[in-house]
PDB file of C-alpha atoms in Angstrom:
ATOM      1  CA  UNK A   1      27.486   7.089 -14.989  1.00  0.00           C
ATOM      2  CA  UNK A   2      30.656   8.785 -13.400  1.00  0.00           C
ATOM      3  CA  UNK A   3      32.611   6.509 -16.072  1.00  0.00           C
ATOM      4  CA  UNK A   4      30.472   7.820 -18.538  1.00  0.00           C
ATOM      5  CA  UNK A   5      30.631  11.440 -17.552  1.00  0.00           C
ATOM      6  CA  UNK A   6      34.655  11.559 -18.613  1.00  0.00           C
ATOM      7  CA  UNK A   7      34.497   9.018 -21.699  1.00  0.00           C
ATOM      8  CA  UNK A   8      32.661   8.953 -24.708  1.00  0.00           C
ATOM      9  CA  UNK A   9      31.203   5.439 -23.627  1.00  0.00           C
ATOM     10  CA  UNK A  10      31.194   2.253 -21.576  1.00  0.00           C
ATOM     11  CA  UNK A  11      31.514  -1.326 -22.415  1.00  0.00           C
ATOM     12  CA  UNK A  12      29.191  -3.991 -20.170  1.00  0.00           C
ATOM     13  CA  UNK A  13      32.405  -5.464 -19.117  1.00  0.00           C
ATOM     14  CA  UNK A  14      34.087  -1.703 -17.750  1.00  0.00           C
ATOM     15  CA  UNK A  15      31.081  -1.234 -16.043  1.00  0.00           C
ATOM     16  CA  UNK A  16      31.232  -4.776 -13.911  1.00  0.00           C
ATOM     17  CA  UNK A  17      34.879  -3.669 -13.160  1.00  0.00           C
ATOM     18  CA  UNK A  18      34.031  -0.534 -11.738  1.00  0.00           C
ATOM     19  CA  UNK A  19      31.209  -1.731  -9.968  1.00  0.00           C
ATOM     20  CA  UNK A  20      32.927  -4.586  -8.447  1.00  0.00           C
ATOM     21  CA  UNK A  21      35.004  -1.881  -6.612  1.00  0.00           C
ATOM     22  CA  UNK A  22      31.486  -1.698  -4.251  1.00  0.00           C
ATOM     23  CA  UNK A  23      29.608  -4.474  -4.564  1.00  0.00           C
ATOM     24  CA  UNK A  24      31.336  -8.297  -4.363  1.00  0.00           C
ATOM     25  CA  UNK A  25      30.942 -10.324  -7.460  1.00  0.00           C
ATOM     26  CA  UNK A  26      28.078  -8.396  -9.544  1.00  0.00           C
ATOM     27  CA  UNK A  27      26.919 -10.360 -12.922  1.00  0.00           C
ATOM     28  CA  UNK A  28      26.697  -9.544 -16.197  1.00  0.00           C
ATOM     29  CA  UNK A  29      22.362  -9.436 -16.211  1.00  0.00           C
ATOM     30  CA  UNK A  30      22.359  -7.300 -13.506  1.00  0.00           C
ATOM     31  CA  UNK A  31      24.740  -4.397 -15.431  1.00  0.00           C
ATOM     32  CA  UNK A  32      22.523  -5.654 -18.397  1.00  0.00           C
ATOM     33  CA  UNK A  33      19.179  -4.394 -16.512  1.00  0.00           C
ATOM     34  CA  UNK A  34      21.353  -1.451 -14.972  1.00  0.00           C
ATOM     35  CA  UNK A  35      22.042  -0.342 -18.947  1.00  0.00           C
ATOM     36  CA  UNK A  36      18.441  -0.945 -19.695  1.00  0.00           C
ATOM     37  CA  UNK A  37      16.857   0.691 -16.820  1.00  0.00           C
ATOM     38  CA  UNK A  38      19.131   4.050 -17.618  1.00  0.00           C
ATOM     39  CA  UNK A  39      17.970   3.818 -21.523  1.00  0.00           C
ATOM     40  CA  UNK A  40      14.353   4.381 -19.530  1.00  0.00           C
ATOM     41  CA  UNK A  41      13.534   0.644 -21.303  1.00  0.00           C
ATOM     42  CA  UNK A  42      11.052   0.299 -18.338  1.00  0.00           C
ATOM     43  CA  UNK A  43       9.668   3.484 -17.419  1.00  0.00           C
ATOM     44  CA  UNK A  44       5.817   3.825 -18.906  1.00  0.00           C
ATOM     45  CA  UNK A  45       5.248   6.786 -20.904  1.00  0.00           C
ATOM     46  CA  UNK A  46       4.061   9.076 -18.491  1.00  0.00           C
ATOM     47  CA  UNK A  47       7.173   8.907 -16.844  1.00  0.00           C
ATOM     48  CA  UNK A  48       9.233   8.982 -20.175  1.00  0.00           C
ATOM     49  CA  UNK A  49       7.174  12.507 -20.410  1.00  0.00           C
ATOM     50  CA  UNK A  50       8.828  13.685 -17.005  1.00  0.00           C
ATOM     51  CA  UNK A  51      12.446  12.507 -17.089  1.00  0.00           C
ATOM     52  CA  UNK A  52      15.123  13.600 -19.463  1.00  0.00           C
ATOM     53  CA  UNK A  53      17.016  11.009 -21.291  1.00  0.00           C
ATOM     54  CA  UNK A  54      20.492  11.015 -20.557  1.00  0.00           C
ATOM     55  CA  UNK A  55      22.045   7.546 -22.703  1.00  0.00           C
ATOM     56  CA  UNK A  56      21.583   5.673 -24.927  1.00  0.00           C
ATOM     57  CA  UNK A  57      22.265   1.671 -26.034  1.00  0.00           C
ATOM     58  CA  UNK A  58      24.368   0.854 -28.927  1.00  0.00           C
ATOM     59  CA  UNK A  59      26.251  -2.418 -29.704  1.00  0.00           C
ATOM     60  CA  UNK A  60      26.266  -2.917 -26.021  1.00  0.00           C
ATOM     61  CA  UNK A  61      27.581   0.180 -25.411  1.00  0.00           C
ATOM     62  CA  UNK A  62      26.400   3.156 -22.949  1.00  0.00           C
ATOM     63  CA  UNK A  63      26.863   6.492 -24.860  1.00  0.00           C
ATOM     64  CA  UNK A  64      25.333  10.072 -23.520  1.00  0.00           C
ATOM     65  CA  UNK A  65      22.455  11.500 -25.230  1.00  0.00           C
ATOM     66  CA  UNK A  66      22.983  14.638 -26.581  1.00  0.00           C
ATOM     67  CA  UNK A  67      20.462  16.450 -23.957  1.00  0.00           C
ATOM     68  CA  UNK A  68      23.083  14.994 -21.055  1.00  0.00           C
ATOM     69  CA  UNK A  69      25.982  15.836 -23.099  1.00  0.00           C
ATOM     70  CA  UNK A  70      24.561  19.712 -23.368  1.00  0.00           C
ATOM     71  CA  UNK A  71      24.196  19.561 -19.678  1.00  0.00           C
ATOM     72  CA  UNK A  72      27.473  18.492 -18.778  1.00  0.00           C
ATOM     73  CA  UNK A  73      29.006  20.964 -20.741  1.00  0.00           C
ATOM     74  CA  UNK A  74      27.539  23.550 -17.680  1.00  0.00           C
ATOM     75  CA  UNK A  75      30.645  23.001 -15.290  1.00  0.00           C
ATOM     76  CA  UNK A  76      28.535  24.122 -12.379  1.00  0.00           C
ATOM     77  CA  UNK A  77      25.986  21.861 -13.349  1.00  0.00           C
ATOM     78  CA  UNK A  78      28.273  18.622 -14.195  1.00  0.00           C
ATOM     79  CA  UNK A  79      30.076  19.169 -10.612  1.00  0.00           C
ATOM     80  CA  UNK A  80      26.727  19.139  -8.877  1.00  0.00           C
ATOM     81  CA  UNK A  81      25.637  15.624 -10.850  1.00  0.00           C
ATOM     82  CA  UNK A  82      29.211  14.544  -9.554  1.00  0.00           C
ATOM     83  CA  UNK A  83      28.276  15.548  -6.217  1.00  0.00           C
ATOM     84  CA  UNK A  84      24.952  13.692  -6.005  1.00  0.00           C
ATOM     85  CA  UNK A  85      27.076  10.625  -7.417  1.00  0.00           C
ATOM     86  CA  UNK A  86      29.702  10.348  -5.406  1.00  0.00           C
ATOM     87  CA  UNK A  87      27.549  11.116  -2.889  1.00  0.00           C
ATOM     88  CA  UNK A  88      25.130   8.015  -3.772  1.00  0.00           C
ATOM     89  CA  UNK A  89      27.631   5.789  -3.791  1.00  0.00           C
ATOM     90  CA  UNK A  90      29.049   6.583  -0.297  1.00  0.00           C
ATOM     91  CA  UNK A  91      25.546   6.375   1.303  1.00  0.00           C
ATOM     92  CA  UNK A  92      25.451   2.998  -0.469  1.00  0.00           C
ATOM     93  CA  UNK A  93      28.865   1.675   0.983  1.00  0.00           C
ATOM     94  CA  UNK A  94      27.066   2.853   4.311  1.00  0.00           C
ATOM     95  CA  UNK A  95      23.874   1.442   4.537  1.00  0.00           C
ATOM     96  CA  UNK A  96      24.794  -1.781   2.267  1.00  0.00           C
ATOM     97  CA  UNK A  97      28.815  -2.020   2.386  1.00  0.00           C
ATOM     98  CA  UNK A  98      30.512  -4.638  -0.278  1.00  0.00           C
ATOM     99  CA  UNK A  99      28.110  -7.450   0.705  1.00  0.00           C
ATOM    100  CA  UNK A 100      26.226  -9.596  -2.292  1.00  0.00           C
ATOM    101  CA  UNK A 101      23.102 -10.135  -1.104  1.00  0.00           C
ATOM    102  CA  UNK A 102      22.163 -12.499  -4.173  1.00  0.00           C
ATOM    103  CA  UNK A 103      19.642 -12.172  -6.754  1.00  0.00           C
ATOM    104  CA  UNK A 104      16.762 -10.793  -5.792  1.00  0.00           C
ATOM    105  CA  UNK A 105      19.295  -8.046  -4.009  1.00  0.00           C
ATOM    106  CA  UNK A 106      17.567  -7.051  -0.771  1.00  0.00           C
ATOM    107  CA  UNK A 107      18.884  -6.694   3.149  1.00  0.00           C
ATOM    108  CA  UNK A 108      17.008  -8.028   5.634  1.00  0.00           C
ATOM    109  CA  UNK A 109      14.892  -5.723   7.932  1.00  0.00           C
ATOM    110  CA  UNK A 110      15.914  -2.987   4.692  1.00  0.00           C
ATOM    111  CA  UNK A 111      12.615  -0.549   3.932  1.00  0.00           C
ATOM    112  CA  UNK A 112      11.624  -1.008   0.213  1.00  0.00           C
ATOM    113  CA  UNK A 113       8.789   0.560  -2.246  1.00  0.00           C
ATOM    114  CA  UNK A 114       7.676  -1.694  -4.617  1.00  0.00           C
ATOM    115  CA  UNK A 115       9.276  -0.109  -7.656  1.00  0.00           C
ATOM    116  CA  UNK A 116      12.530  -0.913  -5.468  1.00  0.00           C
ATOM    117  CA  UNK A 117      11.391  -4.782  -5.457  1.00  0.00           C
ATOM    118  CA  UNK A 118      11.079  -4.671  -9.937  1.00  0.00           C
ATOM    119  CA  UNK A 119      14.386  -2.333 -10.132  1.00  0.00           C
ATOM    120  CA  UNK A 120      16.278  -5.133  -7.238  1.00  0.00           C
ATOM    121  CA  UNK A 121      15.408  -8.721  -8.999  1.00  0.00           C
ATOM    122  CA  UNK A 122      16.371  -7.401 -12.804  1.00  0.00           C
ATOM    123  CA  UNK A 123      12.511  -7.306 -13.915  1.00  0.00           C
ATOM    124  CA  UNK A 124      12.426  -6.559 -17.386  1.00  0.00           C
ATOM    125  CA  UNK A 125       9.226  -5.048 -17.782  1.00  0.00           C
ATOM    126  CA  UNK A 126       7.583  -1.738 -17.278  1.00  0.00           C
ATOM    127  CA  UNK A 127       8.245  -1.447 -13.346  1.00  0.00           C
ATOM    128  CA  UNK A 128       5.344   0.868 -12.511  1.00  0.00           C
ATOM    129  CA  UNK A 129       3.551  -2.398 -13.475  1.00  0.00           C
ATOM    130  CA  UNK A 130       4.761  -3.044  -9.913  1.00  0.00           C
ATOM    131  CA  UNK A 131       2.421  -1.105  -7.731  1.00  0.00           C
ATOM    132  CA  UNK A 132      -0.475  -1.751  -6.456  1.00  0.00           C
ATOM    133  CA  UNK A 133      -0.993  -5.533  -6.164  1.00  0.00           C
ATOM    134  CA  UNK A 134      -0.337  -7.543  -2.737  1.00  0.00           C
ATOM    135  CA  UNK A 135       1.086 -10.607  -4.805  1.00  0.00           C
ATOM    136  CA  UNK A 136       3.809  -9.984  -7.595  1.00  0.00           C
ATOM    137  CA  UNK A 137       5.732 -12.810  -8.872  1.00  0.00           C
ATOM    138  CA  UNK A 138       8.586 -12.879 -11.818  1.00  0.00           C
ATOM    139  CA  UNK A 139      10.400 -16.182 -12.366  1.00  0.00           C
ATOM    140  CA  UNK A 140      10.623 -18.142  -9.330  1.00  0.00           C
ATOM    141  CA  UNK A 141      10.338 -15.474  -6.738  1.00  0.00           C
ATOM    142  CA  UNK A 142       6.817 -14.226  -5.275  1.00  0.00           C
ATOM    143  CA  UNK A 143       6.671 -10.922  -3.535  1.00  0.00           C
ATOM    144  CA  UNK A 144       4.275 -10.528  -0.934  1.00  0.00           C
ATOM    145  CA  UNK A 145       3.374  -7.087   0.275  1.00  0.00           C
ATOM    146  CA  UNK A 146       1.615  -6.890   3.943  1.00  0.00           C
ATOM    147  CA  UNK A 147      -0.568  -3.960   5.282  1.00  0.00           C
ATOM    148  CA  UNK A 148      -1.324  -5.040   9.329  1.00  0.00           C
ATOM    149  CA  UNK A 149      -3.470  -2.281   9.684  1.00  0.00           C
ATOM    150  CA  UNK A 150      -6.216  -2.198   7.261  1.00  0.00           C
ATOM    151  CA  UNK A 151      -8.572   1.292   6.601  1.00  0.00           C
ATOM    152  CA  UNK A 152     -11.468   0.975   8.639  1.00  0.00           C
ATOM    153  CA  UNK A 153     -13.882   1.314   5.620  1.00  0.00           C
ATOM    154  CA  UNK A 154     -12.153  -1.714   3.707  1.00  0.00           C
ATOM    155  CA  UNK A 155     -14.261  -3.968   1.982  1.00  0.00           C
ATOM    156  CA  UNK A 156     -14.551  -7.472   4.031  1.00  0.00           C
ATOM    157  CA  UNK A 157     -13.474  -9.462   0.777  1.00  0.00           C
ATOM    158  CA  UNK A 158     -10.449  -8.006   0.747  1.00  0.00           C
ATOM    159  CA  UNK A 159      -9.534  -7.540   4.627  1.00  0.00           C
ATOM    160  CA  UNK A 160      -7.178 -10.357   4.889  1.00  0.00           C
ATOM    161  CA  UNK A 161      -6.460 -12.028   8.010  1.00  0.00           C
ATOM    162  CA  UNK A 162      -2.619 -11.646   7.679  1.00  0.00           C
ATOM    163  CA  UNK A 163      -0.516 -11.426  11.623  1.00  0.00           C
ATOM    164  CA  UNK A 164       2.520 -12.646  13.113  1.00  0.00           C
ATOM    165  CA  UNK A 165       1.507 -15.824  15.506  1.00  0.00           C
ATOM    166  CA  UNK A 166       5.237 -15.295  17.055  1.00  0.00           C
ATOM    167  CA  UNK A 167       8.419 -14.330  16.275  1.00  0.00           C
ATOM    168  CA  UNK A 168       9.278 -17.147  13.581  1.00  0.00           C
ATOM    169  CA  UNK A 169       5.502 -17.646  12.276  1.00  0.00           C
ATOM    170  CA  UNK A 170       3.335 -15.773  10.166  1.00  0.00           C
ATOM    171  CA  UNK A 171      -0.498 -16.427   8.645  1.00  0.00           C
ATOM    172  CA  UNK A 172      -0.988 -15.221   5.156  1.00  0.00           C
ATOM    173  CA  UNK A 173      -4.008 -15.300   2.825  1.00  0.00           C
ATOM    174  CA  UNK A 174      -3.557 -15.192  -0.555  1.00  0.00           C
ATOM    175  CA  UNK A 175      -5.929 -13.401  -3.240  1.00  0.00           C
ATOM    176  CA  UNK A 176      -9.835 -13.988  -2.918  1.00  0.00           C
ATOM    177  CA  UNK A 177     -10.060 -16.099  -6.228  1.00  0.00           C
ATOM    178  CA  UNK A 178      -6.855 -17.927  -5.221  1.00  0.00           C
ATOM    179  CA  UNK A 179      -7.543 -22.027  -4.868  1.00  0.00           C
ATOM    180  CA  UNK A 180      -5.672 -25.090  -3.680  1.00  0.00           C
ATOM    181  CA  UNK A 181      -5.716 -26.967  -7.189  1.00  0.00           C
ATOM    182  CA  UNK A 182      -4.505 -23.511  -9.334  1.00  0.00           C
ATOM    183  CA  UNK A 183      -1.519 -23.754 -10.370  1.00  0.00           C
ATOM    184  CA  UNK A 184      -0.961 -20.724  -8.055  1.00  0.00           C
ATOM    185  CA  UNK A 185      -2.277 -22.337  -5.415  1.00  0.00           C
ATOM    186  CA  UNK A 186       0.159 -25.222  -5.750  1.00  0.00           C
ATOM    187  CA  UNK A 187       3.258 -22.983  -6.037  1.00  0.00           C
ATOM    188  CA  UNK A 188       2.082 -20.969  -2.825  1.00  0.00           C
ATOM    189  CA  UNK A 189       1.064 -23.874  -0.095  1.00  0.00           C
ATOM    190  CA  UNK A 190       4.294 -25.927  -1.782  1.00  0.00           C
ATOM    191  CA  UNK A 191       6.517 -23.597  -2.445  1.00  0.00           C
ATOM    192  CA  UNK A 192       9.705 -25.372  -1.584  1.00  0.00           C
ATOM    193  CA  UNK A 193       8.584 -28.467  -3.596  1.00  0.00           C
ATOM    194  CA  UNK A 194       7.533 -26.696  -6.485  1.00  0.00           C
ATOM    195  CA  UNK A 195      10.946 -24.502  -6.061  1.00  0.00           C
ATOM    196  CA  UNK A 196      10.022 -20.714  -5.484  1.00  0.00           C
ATOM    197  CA  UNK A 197      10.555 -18.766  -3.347  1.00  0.00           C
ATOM    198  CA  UNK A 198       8.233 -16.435  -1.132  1.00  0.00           C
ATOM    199  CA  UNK A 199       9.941 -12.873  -0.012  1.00  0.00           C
ATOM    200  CA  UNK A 200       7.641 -11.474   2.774  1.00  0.00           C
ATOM    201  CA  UNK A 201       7.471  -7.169   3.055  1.00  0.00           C
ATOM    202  CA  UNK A 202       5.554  -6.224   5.885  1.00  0.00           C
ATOM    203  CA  UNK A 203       4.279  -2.574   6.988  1.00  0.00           C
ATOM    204  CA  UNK A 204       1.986  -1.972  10.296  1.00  0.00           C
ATOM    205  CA  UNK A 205       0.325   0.723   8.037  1.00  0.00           C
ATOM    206  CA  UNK A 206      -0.139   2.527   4.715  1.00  0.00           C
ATOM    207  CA  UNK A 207       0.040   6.034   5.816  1.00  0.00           C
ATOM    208  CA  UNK A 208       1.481   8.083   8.619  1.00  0.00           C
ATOM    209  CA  UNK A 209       1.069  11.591   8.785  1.00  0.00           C
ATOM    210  CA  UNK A 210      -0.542  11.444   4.857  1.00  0.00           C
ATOM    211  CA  UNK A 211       3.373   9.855   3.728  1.00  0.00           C
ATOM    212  CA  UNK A 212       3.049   6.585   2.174  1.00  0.00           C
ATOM    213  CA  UNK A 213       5.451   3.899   4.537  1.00  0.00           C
ATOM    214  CA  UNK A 214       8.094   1.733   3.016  1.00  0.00           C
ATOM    215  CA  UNK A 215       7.695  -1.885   3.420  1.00  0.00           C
ATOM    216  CA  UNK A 216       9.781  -4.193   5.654  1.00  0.00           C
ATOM    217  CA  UNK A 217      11.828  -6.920   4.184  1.00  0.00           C
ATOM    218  CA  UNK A 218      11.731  -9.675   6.188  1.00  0.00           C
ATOM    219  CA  UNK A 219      13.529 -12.284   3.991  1.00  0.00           C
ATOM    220  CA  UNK A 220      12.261 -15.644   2.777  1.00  0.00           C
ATOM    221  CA  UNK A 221       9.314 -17.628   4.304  1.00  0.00           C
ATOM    222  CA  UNK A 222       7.762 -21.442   3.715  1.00  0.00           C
ATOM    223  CA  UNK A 223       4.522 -22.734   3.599  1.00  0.00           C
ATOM    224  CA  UNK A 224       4.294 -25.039   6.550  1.00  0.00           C
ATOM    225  CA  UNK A 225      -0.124 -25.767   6.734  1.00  0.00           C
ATOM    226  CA  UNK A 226      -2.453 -24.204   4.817  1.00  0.00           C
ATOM    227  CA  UNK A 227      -6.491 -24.737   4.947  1.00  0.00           C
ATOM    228  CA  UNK A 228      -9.341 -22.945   3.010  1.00  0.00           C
ATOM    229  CA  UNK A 229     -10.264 -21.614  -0.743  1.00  0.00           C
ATOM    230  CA  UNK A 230     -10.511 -18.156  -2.367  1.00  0.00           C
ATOM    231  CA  UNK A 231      -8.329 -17.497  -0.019  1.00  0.00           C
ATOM    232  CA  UNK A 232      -6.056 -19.938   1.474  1.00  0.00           C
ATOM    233  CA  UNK A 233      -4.964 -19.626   4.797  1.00  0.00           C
ATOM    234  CA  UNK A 234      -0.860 -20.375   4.970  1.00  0.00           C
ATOM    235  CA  UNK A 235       1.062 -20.686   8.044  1.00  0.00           C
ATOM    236  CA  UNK A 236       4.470 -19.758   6.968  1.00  0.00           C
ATOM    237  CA  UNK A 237       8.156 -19.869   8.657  1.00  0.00           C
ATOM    238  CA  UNK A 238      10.578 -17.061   8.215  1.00  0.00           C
ATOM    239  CA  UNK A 239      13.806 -18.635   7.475  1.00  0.00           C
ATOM    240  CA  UNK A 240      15.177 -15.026   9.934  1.00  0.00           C
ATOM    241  CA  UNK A 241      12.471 -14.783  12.434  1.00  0.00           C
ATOM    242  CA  UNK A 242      11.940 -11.383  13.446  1.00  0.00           C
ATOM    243  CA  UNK A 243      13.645  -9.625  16.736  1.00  0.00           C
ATOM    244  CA  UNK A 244      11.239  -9.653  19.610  1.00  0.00           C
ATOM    245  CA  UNK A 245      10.742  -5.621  19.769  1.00  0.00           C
ATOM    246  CA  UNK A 246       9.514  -5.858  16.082  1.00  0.00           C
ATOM    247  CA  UNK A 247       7.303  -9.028  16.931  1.00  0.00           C
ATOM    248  CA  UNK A 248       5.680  -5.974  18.948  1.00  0.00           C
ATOM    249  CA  UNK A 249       5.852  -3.387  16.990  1.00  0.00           C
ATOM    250  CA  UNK A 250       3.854  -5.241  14.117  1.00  0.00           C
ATOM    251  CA  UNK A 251       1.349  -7.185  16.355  1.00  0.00           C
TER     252      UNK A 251
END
């Protein structure tokens, strides 16, 4: 966006350059989705409605729309979108430095929203689609969101018995019409032989104070037993098994 700000428009392969002057060796889908997600590709139409479109894709090519180009011709507002730029980008070289964390991009022990999760593994569908659900999965990643604390009024088929047995082990259930012989099933209680991968978020609760909490990443975890139907009951293994103080925190 900065590049686009001071030139009538940017190629996919000027973007990766100037990006690769934060993050170590960024690929081509990701500026793809980056372009994408900017032309609002995956907002729903509510939130089409609320935000104003500021580019638009052509032959690969980032231009600015005409509403951001009547914007920026306000110096005092131009200097401010600067501001909250360059300002983006140094909180990101703070919290995140040059480091590739890979594809699904997240940081260990990192606090995420689940929009984050669809915006950080290149979904390419309406990410509000991404809310709301315990279980997401796109390609060969699952994404499982934890609540520890459940409401008090919650409904006994969905209070899942989900807790940390120690620092390295966690139990899981999966959905209540989730079985052994689904193909679900399978990919969940043999994940590593059927080749995905299971990234765990955890939060202790929903709400503090009436403000929604982000969730935890914890990394990637294996199915190591499992028992039961509708749900299953996993024991899994953190491949980074949480610090003791957090072991607390969460139990």
């Amino acid at each position: 966006l900065k590049s686009l700000i001071e030139n009538k428009c940017v190629y996919i392969t000027e973007a990766k350059k100037s990006i690769e002057q934060y993050v170590n060796n960024h690929n081509i889908e990701t500026i793809n989705h980056c372009f994408s997600f900017l032309n609002q590709d995956y907002l729903d139409s509510r939130e089409k409605k609320s935000y104003c479109k500021i580019v638009q894709i052509k032959d690969n090519k980032l231009y600015k729309s005409e509403a951001f180009t009547k914007i920026l011709e306000n110096e005092n507002f131009k200097t401010k979108i600067l501001d909250s730029l360059n300002y983006g980008i140094l909180l990101y070289e703070s919290e995140f430095a040059s480091v590739n964390y890979g594809m699904p991009h997240f940081k260990i022990n990192y606090k995420y929203n689940m929009k984050d999760v669809a915006l950080l593994c290149n979904y390419n569908k309406i990410h509000s689609s991404f809310r709301g659900a315990g279980v997401l999965k796109f390609r060969n990643d699952y994404f499982l969101f934890v609540n520890l604390e459940k409401d008090q009024d919650i409904k006994e088929s969905i209070n899942y018995k989900n807790k940390f047995t120690s620092e390295r082990y966690f139990q899981w259930q999966s959905k209540n019409n989730t079985s052994q012989n689904s193909d679900e099933g399978f990919r969940l209680t043999k994940n590593k032989e059927a080749g995905y991968n299971l990234h765990l978020f955890v939060r202790k609760y929903k709400e503090v104070d009436k403000k929604i909490e982000l969730f935890t990443y914890l990394g990637k975890a294996n199915t190591i037993s499992y028992e039961g139907n509708k749900p299953i009951t996993m024991q899994f293994e953190l491949e980074n098994p949480i610090s003791s103080n957090m072991f607390e925190e969460f139990r």
